Amino acid sequence: LAKTTQPISMDSYEGQEVNITCSHNNIATNDYITWYQQFPSQGPRFIIQGYKTKVTNEVASLFIPADRKSSTLSLPRVSLSDTAVYYCLVGLMISGYNKLIFGAGTRLAVHP
Amino acid sequence: DVKVTQSSRYLVKRTGEKVFLECVQDMDHENMFWYRQDPGLGLRLIYFSYDVKMKEKGDIPEGYSVSREKKERFSLILESASTNQTSMYLCASRTGPQETQYFGPGTRLLVL
């Protein structure tokens, strides 16, 4: 079954770099990869989006290899406020149709 | 800033009741989406709409219907609520394909 795969949880400490990888073997040719952050009792919030290679904004970087079968969200120096669940969203080719699929989410805990 | 609002943050209904969840966006977005979010399952797409009066089934449309009479408003309807529809419901909108989805705060529905 085509799907996206992320680690269920990760732990880190303040000031460290955190890398979260999402695997998406059946990514659709023309679709972007998007990452969201979600805090409890809130809707997901956009972090970063990319198509290939590397994208960087003020909060994160996104690394996408040439085959686009995975992507890595990089948070450069995490703080306690980065404790949240992180989701990747990609378009996957499933039974000939392009379907938007969220990963199950990675729960990041940042410790003092 | 894009604003997506949902009519209720918390809702308690009884089995068999008809339930309406309303979503409004103020950025003239073409596309709107309804997801449900359950622990361990991430976000799953129920229905989406590419334009006014247009709707498409997502991954889990059974037990739900939708209405989009105006561009800014997308309603999710549970014709006869059941306990397995207890969940967090999230609405999202975007300008078009490949664009970022913006999410509302969510409605936590409890069906007794």
PDB file of C-alpha atoms in Angstrom:
ATOM      1  CA  LEU A   1       0.000   0.000   0.000  1.00  0.00           C
ATOM      2  CA  ALA A   2       1.527   3.284  -1.114  1.00  0.00           C
ATOM      3  CA  LYS A   3       1.924   5.638   1.807  1.00  0.00           C
ATOM      4  CA  THR A   4       4.270   8.000   3.551  1.00  0.00           C
ATOM      5  CA  THR A   5       6.413   6.852   6.460  1.00  0.00           C
ATOM      6  CA  GLN A   6       7.815   8.968   9.298  1.00  0.00           C
ATOM      7  CA  PRO A   7       9.334   8.055  12.681  1.00  0.00           C
ATOM      8  CA  ILE A   8       6.672   8.001  15.373  1.00  0.00           C
ATOM      9  CA  SER A   9       8.666  10.068  17.841  1.00  0.00           C
ATOM     10  CA  MET A  10      11.999  11.798  18.412  1.00  0.00           C
ATOM     11  CA  ASP A  11      13.709  13.370  21.375  1.00  0.00           C
ATOM     12  CA  SER A  12      16.180  16.246  21.346  1.00  0.00           C
ATOM     13  CA  TYR A  13      17.706  18.925  23.559  1.00  0.00           C
ATOM     14  CA  GLU A  14      17.606  22.669  23.259  1.00  0.00           C
ATOM     15  CA  GLY A  15      20.111  24.066  20.762  1.00  0.00           C
ATOM     16  CA  GLN A  16      20.517  20.834  18.813  1.00  0.00           C
ATOM     17  CA  GLU A  17      19.729  20.292  15.138  1.00  0.00           C
ATOM     18  CA  VAL A  18      16.840  17.931  14.471  1.00  0.00           C
ATOM     19  CA  ASN A  19      16.303  16.061  11.214  1.00  0.00           C
ATOM     20  CA  ILE A  20      13.005  14.314  10.496  1.00  0.00           C
ATOM     21  CA  THR A  21      12.757  12.129   7.394  1.00  0.00           C
ATOM     22  CA  CYS A  22       9.647  11.187   5.481  1.00  0.00           C
ATOM     23  CA  SER A  23       9.681   8.333   2.944  1.00  0.00           C
ATOM     24  CA  HIS A  24       7.313   8.554  -0.024  1.00  0.00           C
ATOM     25  CA  ASN A  25       8.155   5.975  -2.678  1.00  0.00           C
ATOM     26  CA  ASN A  26       5.218   6.690  -4.997  1.00  0.00           C
ATOM     27  CA  ILE A  27       5.413  10.460  -5.084  1.00  0.00           C
ATOM     28  CA  ALA A  28       3.594  11.994  -8.040  1.00  0.00           C
ATOM     29  CA  THR A  29       5.816  13.560 -10.675  1.00  0.00           C
ATOM     30  CA  ASN A  30       4.561  17.116 -10.379  1.00  0.00           C
ATOM     31  CA  ASP A  31       3.738  17.307  -6.700  1.00  0.00           C
ATOM     32  CA  TYR A  32       5.480  19.302  -4.008  1.00  0.00           C
ATOM     33  CA  ILE A  33       6.459  18.086  -0.551  1.00  0.00           C
ATOM     34  CA  THR A  34       5.083  20.116   2.326  1.00  0.00           C
ATOM     35  CA  TRP A  35       5.784  19.969   6.047  1.00  0.00           C
ATOM     36  CA  TYR A  36       3.449  21.119   8.801  1.00  0.00           C
ATOM     37  CA  GLN A  37       3.799  21.659  12.558  1.00  0.00           C
ATOM     38  CA  GLN A  38       0.922  20.997  14.919  1.00  0.00           C
ATOM     39  CA  PHE A  39       0.496  21.930  18.577  1.00  0.00           C
ATOM     40  CA  PRO A  40      -2.192  20.323  20.768  1.00  0.00           C
ATOM     41  CA  SER A  41      -5.735  21.559  20.069  1.00  0.00           C
ATOM     42  CA  GLN A  42      -4.617  23.567  17.023  1.00  0.00           C
ATOM     43  CA  GLY A  43      -4.716  23.015  13.291  1.00  0.00           C
ATOM     44  CA  PRO A  44      -1.478  22.196  11.431  1.00  0.00           C
ATOM     45  CA  ARG A  45       0.671  25.183  10.568  1.00  0.00           C
ATOM     46  CA  PHE A  46       2.734  25.411   7.359  1.00  0.00           C
ATOM     47  CA  ILE A  47       6.505  25.234   7.843  1.00  0.00           C
ATOM     48  CA  ILE A  48       8.139  24.700   4.450  1.00  0.00           C
ATOM     49  CA  GLN A  49       7.513  23.362   0.951  1.00  0.00           C
ATOM     50  CA  GLY A  50       9.808  22.157  -1.808  1.00  0.00           C
ATOM     51  CA  TYR A  51       9.996  20.211  -5.064  1.00  0.00           C
ATOM     52  CA  LYS A  52      13.631  19.132  -5.279  1.00  0.00           C
ATOM     53  CA  THR A  53      17.136  19.789  -3.902  1.00  0.00           C
ATOM     54  CA  LYS A  54      17.190  22.162  -0.943  1.00  0.00           C
ATOM     55  CA  VAL A  55      14.842  24.850   0.292  1.00  0.00           C
ATOM     56  CA  THR A  56      15.522  27.097   3.274  1.00  0.00           C
ATOM     57  CA  ASN A  57      13.394  29.664   5.057  1.00  0.00           C
ATOM     58  CA  GLU A  58      13.618  31.472   8.366  1.00  0.00           C
ATOM     59  CA  VAL A  59      12.568  28.475  10.448  1.00  0.00           C
ATOM     60  CA  ALA A  60      13.710  25.301   8.644  1.00  0.00           C
ATOM     61  CA  SER A  61      15.422  23.643   5.711  1.00  0.00           C
ATOM     62  CA  LEU A  62      14.064  20.917   3.486  1.00  0.00           C
ATOM     63  CA  PHE A  63      16.366  18.449   1.749  1.00  0.00           C
ATOM     64  CA  ILE A  64      15.028  16.428  -1.166  1.00  0.00           C
ATOM     65  CA  PRO A  65      17.269  13.905  -3.006  1.00  0.00           C
ATOM     66  CA  ALA A  66      17.216  13.589  -6.771  1.00  0.00           C
ATOM     67  CA  ASP A  67      14.846  10.592  -6.792  1.00  0.00           C
ATOM     68  CA  ARG A  68      12.383  12.480  -4.529  1.00  0.00           C
ATOM     69  CA  LYS A  69      11.452   9.266  -2.709  1.00  0.00           C
ATOM     70  CA  SER A  70      12.160  10.889   0.629  1.00  0.00           C
ATOM     71  CA  SER A  71      12.548  14.288   2.195  1.00  0.00           C
ATOM     72  CA  THR A  72      14.205  15.561   5.369  1.00  0.00           C
ATOM     73  CA  LEU A  73      12.984  18.451   7.460  1.00  0.00           C
ATOM     74  CA  SER A  74      15.835  20.103   9.326  1.00  0.00           C
ATOM     75  CA  LEU A  75      15.230  22.342  12.331  1.00  0.00           C
ATOM     76  CA  PRO A  76      18.566  24.082  12.961  1.00  0.00           C
ATOM     77  CA  ARG A  77      18.604  24.912  16.683  1.00  0.00           C
ATOM     78  CA  VAL A  78      15.516  23.667  18.429  1.00  0.00           C
ATOM     79  CA  SER A  79      13.988  25.267  21.497  1.00  0.00           C
ATOM     80  CA  LEU A  80      11.364  24.032  23.945  1.00  0.00           C
ATOM     81  CA  SER A  81       8.674  25.724  21.856  1.00  0.00           C
ATOM     82  CA  ASP A  82       9.476  23.407  18.932  1.00  0.00           C
ATOM     83  CA  THR A  83       7.933  20.506  20.861  1.00  0.00           C
ATOM     84  CA  ALA A  84       5.094  19.513  18.526  1.00  0.00           C
ATOM     85  CA  VAL A  85       3.982  16.936  15.978  1.00  0.00           C
ATOM     86  CA  TYR A  86       5.438  17.304  12.484  1.00  0.00           C
ATOM     87  CA  TYR A  87       3.668  16.014   9.365  1.00  0.00           C
ATOM     88  CA  CYS A  88       4.806  15.616   5.781  1.00  0.00           C
ATOM     89  CA  LEU A  89       2.235  15.986   3.006  1.00  0.00           C
ATOM     90  CA  VAL A  90       2.864  14.665  -0.490  1.00  0.00           C
ATOM     91  CA  GLY A  91       0.910  13.773  -3.588  1.00  0.00           C
ATOM     92  CA  LEU A  92       1.172  10.041  -4.247  1.00  0.00           C
ATOM     93  CA  MET A  93       0.232   8.065  -7.325  1.00  0.00           C
ATOM     94  CA  ILE A  94      -2.222   5.447  -6.092  1.00  0.00           C
ATOM     95  CA  SER A  95      -4.036   3.235  -8.619  1.00  0.00           C
ATOM     96  CA  GLY A  96      -3.346   5.789 -11.316  1.00  0.00           C
ATOM     97  CA  TYR A  97      -4.708   8.710  -9.337  1.00  0.00           C
ATOM     98  CA  ASN A  98      -2.848  11.543  -7.655  1.00  0.00           C
ATOM     99  CA  LYS A  99      -3.873  11.598  -3.988  1.00  0.00           C
ATOM    100  CA  LEU A 100      -2.691  13.964  -1.256  1.00  0.00           C
ATOM    101  CA  ILE A 101      -1.476  11.876   1.672  1.00  0.00           C
ATOM    102  CA  PHE A 102      -0.347  13.024   5.098  1.00  0.00           C
ATOM    103  CA  GLY A 103       2.231  11.057   7.039  1.00  0.00           C
ATOM    104  CA  ALA A 104       1.151   9.774  10.460  1.00  0.00           C
ATOM    105  CA  GLY A 105       3.251  12.448  12.128  1.00  0.00           C
ATOM    106  CA  THR A 106       6.453  12.595  14.192  1.00  0.00           C
ATOM    107  CA  ARG A 107       6.118  13.679  17.796  1.00  0.00           C
ATOM    108  CA  LEU A 108       9.177  15.767  18.652  1.00  0.00           C
ATOM    109  CA  ALA A 109      10.001  16.358  22.314  1.00  0.00           C
ATOM    110  CA  VAL A 110      12.628  18.997  23.072  1.00  0.00           C
ATOM    111  CA  HIS A 111      14.181  18.778  26.539  1.00  0.00           C
ATOM    112  CA  PRO A 112      16.016  21.484  28.534  1.00  0.00           C
TER     113      PRO A 112
ATOM    114  CA  ASP B   1      -2.858  36.592   6.940  1.00  0.00           C
ATOM    115  CA  VAL B   2      -5.025  33.754   5.719  1.00  0.00           C
ATOM    116  CA  LYS B   3      -7.829  33.015   8.102  1.00  0.00           C
ATOM    117  CA  VAL B   4      -9.748  29.755   8.176  1.00  0.00           C
ATOM    118  CA  THR B   5     -12.424  29.594  10.837  1.00  0.00           C
ATOM    119  CA  GLN B   6     -14.548  26.709  12.024  1.00  0.00           C
ATOM    120  CA  SER B   7     -17.924  27.215  13.629  1.00  0.00           C
ATOM    121  CA  SER B   8     -17.235  25.319  16.837  1.00  0.00           C
ATOM    122  CA  ARG B   9     -14.132  24.254  18.766  1.00  0.00           C
ATOM    123  CA  TYR B  10     -15.982  21.587  20.731  1.00  0.00           C
ATOM    124  CA  LEU B  11     -19.224  19.803  19.976  1.00  0.00           C
ATOM    125  CA  VAL B  12     -21.160  17.046  21.757  1.00  0.00           C
ATOM    126  CA  LYS B  13     -23.898  15.219  19.866  1.00  0.00           C
ATOM    127  CA  ARG B  14     -25.965  12.089  20.326  1.00  0.00           C
ATOM    128  CA  THR B  15     -26.008   9.038  18.079  1.00  0.00           C
ATOM    129  CA  GLY B  16     -28.386   9.530  15.172  1.00  0.00           C
ATOM    130  CA  GLU B  17     -28.319  13.322  15.225  1.00  0.00           C
ATOM    131  CA  LYS B  18     -27.620  15.310  12.079  1.00  0.00           C
ATOM    132  CA  VAL B  19     -24.460  17.358  12.563  1.00  0.00           C
ATOM    133  CA  PHE B  20     -23.257  20.375  10.593  1.00  0.00           C
ATOM    134  CA  LEU B  21     -19.646  21.549  10.745  1.00  0.00           C
ATOM    135  CA  GLU B  22     -19.032  24.883   9.077  1.00  0.00           C
ATOM    136  CA  CYS B  23     -15.782  26.239   7.668  1.00  0.00           C
ATOM    137  CA  VAL B  24     -15.184  29.732   6.318  1.00  0.00           C
ATOM    138  CA  GLN B  25     -12.064  31.171   4.663  1.00  0.00           C
ATOM    139  CA  ASP B  26     -11.461  34.817   3.895  1.00  0.00           C
ATOM    140  CA  MET B  27      -8.805  34.617   1.164  1.00  0.00           C
ATOM    141  CA  ASP B  28     -10.915  33.782  -1.901  1.00  0.00           C
ATOM    142  CA  HIS B  29      -9.350  30.307  -2.093  1.00  0.00           C
ATOM    143  CA  GLU B  30     -10.604  27.971  -4.797  1.00  0.00           C
ATOM    144  CA  ASN B  31      -9.964  24.682  -3.013  1.00  0.00           C
ATOM    145  CA  MET B  32     -11.297  23.578   0.361  1.00  0.00           C
ATOM    146  CA  PHE B  33     -10.831  20.343   2.300  1.00  0.00           C
ATOM    147  CA  TRP B  34     -12.259  18.429   5.247  1.00  0.00           C
ATOM    148  CA  TYR B  35     -10.043  16.031   7.209  1.00  0.00           C
ATOM    149  CA  ARG B  36     -10.478  14.017  10.338  1.00  0.00           C
ATOM    150  CA  GLN B  37      -7.600  13.391  12.697  1.00  0.00           C
ATOM    151  CA  ASP B  38      -7.362  10.397  14.999  1.00  0.00           C
ATOM    152  CA  PRO B  39      -4.517   9.250  17.265  1.00  0.00           C
ATOM    153  CA  GLY B  40      -2.000   7.130  15.383  1.00  0.00           C
ATOM    154  CA  LEU B  41      -3.742   7.677  12.038  1.00  0.00           C
ATOM    155  CA  GLY B  42      -2.717  11.228  11.218  1.00  0.00           C
ATOM    156  CA  LEU B  43      -4.963  13.316   8.973  1.00  0.00           C
ATOM    157  CA  ARG B  44      -7.309  11.534   6.584  1.00  0.00           C
ATOM    158  CA  LEU B  45      -9.139  13.307   3.794  1.00  0.00           C
ATOM    159  CA  ILE B  46     -12.945  13.060   3.896  1.00  0.00           C
ATOM    160  CA  TYR B  47     -14.030  15.342   1.046  1.00  0.00           C
ATOM    161  CA  PHE B  48     -12.626  18.214  -0.939  1.00  0.00           C
ATOM    162  CA  SER B  49     -13.962  20.863  -3.276  1.00  0.00           C
ATOM    163  CA  TYR B  50     -12.139  22.492  -6.170  1.00  0.00           C
ATOM    164  CA  ASP B  51     -14.752  25.203  -6.674  1.00  0.00           C
ATOM    165  CA  VAL B  52     -18.257  26.297  -5.777  1.00  0.00           C
ATOM    166  CA  LYS B  53     -20.801  23.478  -6.070  1.00  0.00           C
ATOM    167  CA  MET B  54     -18.033  20.994  -6.864  1.00  0.00           C
ATOM    168  CA  LYS B  55     -17.082  18.168  -4.541  1.00  0.00           C
ATOM    169  CA  GLU B  56     -14.886  15.095  -4.668  1.00  0.00           C
ATOM    170  CA  LYS B  57     -14.662  12.137  -2.304  1.00  0.00           C
ATOM    171  CA  GLY B  58     -11.489  11.740  -0.329  1.00  0.00           C
ATOM    172  CA  ASP B  59     -10.232   8.586   1.337  1.00  0.00           C
ATOM    173  CA  ILE B  60     -12.991   8.125   3.930  1.00  0.00           C
ATOM    174  CA  PRO B  61     -16.251   9.722   2.668  1.00  0.00           C
ATOM    175  CA  GLU B  62     -18.619   7.106   4.087  1.00  0.00           C
ATOM    176  CA  GLY B  63     -21.080   8.582   6.551  1.00  0.00           C
ATOM    177  CA  TYR B  64     -20.361  12.157   5.459  1.00  0.00           C
ATOM    178  CA  SER B  65     -21.595  14.625   2.873  1.00  0.00           C
ATOM    179  CA  VAL B  66     -20.533  18.175   2.024  1.00  0.00           C
ATOM    180  CA  SER B  67     -21.953  21.381   0.649  1.00  0.00           C
ATOM    181  CA  ARG B  68     -20.235  24.316  -1.061  1.00  0.00           C
ATOM    182  CA  GLU B  69     -22.832  26.875  -2.102  1.00  0.00           C
ATOM    183  CA  LYS B  70     -20.493  29.845  -1.719  1.00  0.00           C
ATOM    184  CA  LYS B  71     -16.789  30.068  -2.426  1.00  0.00           C
ATOM    185  CA  GLU B  72     -15.826  31.003   1.109  1.00  0.00           C
ATOM    186  CA  ARG B  73     -17.864  28.355   2.907  1.00  0.00           C
ATOM    187  CA  PHE B  74     -17.515  24.561   2.979  1.00  0.00           C
ATOM    188  CA  SER B  75     -19.812  22.530   5.193  1.00  0.00           C
ATOM    189  CA  LEU B  76     -19.358  18.970   6.406  1.00  0.00           C
ATOM    190  CA  ILE B  77     -22.538  17.073   7.230  1.00  0.00           C
ATOM    191  CA  LEU B  78     -22.934  13.946   9.293  1.00  0.00           C
ATOM    192  CA  GLU B  79     -26.385  12.718   8.270  1.00  0.00           C
ATOM    193  CA  SER B  80     -26.745  10.379  11.255  1.00  0.00           C
ATOM    194  CA  ALA B  81     -23.880  10.691  13.712  1.00  0.00           C
ATOM    195  CA  SER B  82     -22.325   7.520  15.071  1.00  0.00           C
ATOM    196  CA  THR B  83     -19.856   6.977  17.906  1.00  0.00           C
ATOM    197  CA  ASN B  84     -17.074   6.058  15.460  1.00  0.00           C
ATOM    198  CA  GLN B  85     -17.297   9.580  14.098  1.00  0.00           C
ATOM    199  CA  THR B  86     -15.958  10.969  17.348  1.00  0.00           C
ATOM    200  CA  SER B  87     -12.834  12.750  16.187  1.00  0.00           C
ATOM    201  CA  MET B  88     -11.044  16.020  15.541  1.00  0.00           C
ATOM    202  CA  TYR B  89     -12.274  17.590  12.285  1.00  0.00           C
ATOM    203  CA  LEU B  90      -9.999  19.972  10.410  1.00  0.00           C
ATOM    204  CA  CYS B  91     -10.868  22.250   7.522  1.00  0.00           C
ATOM    205  CA  ALA B  92      -8.261  23.616   5.107  1.00  0.00           C
ATOM    206  CA  SER B  93      -8.171  25.861   2.052  1.00  0.00           C
ATOM    207  CA  ARG B  94      -5.684  26.803  -0.662  1.00  0.00           C
ATOM    208  CA  THR B  95      -5.587  28.929  -3.804  1.00  0.00           C
ATOM    209  CA  GLY B  96      -5.002  25.972  -6.139  1.00  0.00           C
ATOM    210  CA  PRO B  97      -2.973  22.827  -6.884  1.00  0.00           C
ATOM    211  CA  GLN B  98       0.630  22.869  -5.589  1.00  0.00           C
ATOM    212  CA  GLU B  99      -0.219  25.725  -3.244  1.00  0.00           C
ATOM    213  CA  THR B 100      -0.009  25.596   0.542  1.00  0.00           C
ATOM    214  CA  GLN B 101      -3.033  24.420   2.490  1.00  0.00           C
ATOM    215  CA  TYR B 102      -4.042  26.628   5.420  1.00  0.00           C
ATOM    216  CA  PHE B 103      -5.855  24.958   8.288  1.00  0.00           C
ATOM    217  CA  GLY B 104      -8.534  26.051  10.701  1.00  0.00           C
ATOM    218  CA  PRO B 105      -8.241  25.413  14.453  1.00  0.00           C
ATOM    219  CA  GLY B 106     -10.283  22.218  14.341  1.00  0.00           C
ATOM    220  CA  THR B 107     -13.561  21.017  15.823  1.00  0.00           C
ATOM    221  CA  ARG B 108     -13.402  18.277  18.404  1.00  0.00           C
ATOM    222  CA  LEU B 109     -16.623  16.266  18.029  1.00  0.00           C
ATOM    223  CA  LEU B 110     -17.832  13.796  20.622  1.00  0.00           C
ATOM    224  CA  VAL B 111     -20.726  11.521  19.654  1.00  0.00           C
ATOM    225  CA  LEU B 112     -22.398   9.828  22.613  1.00  0.00           C
TER     226      LEU B 112
END
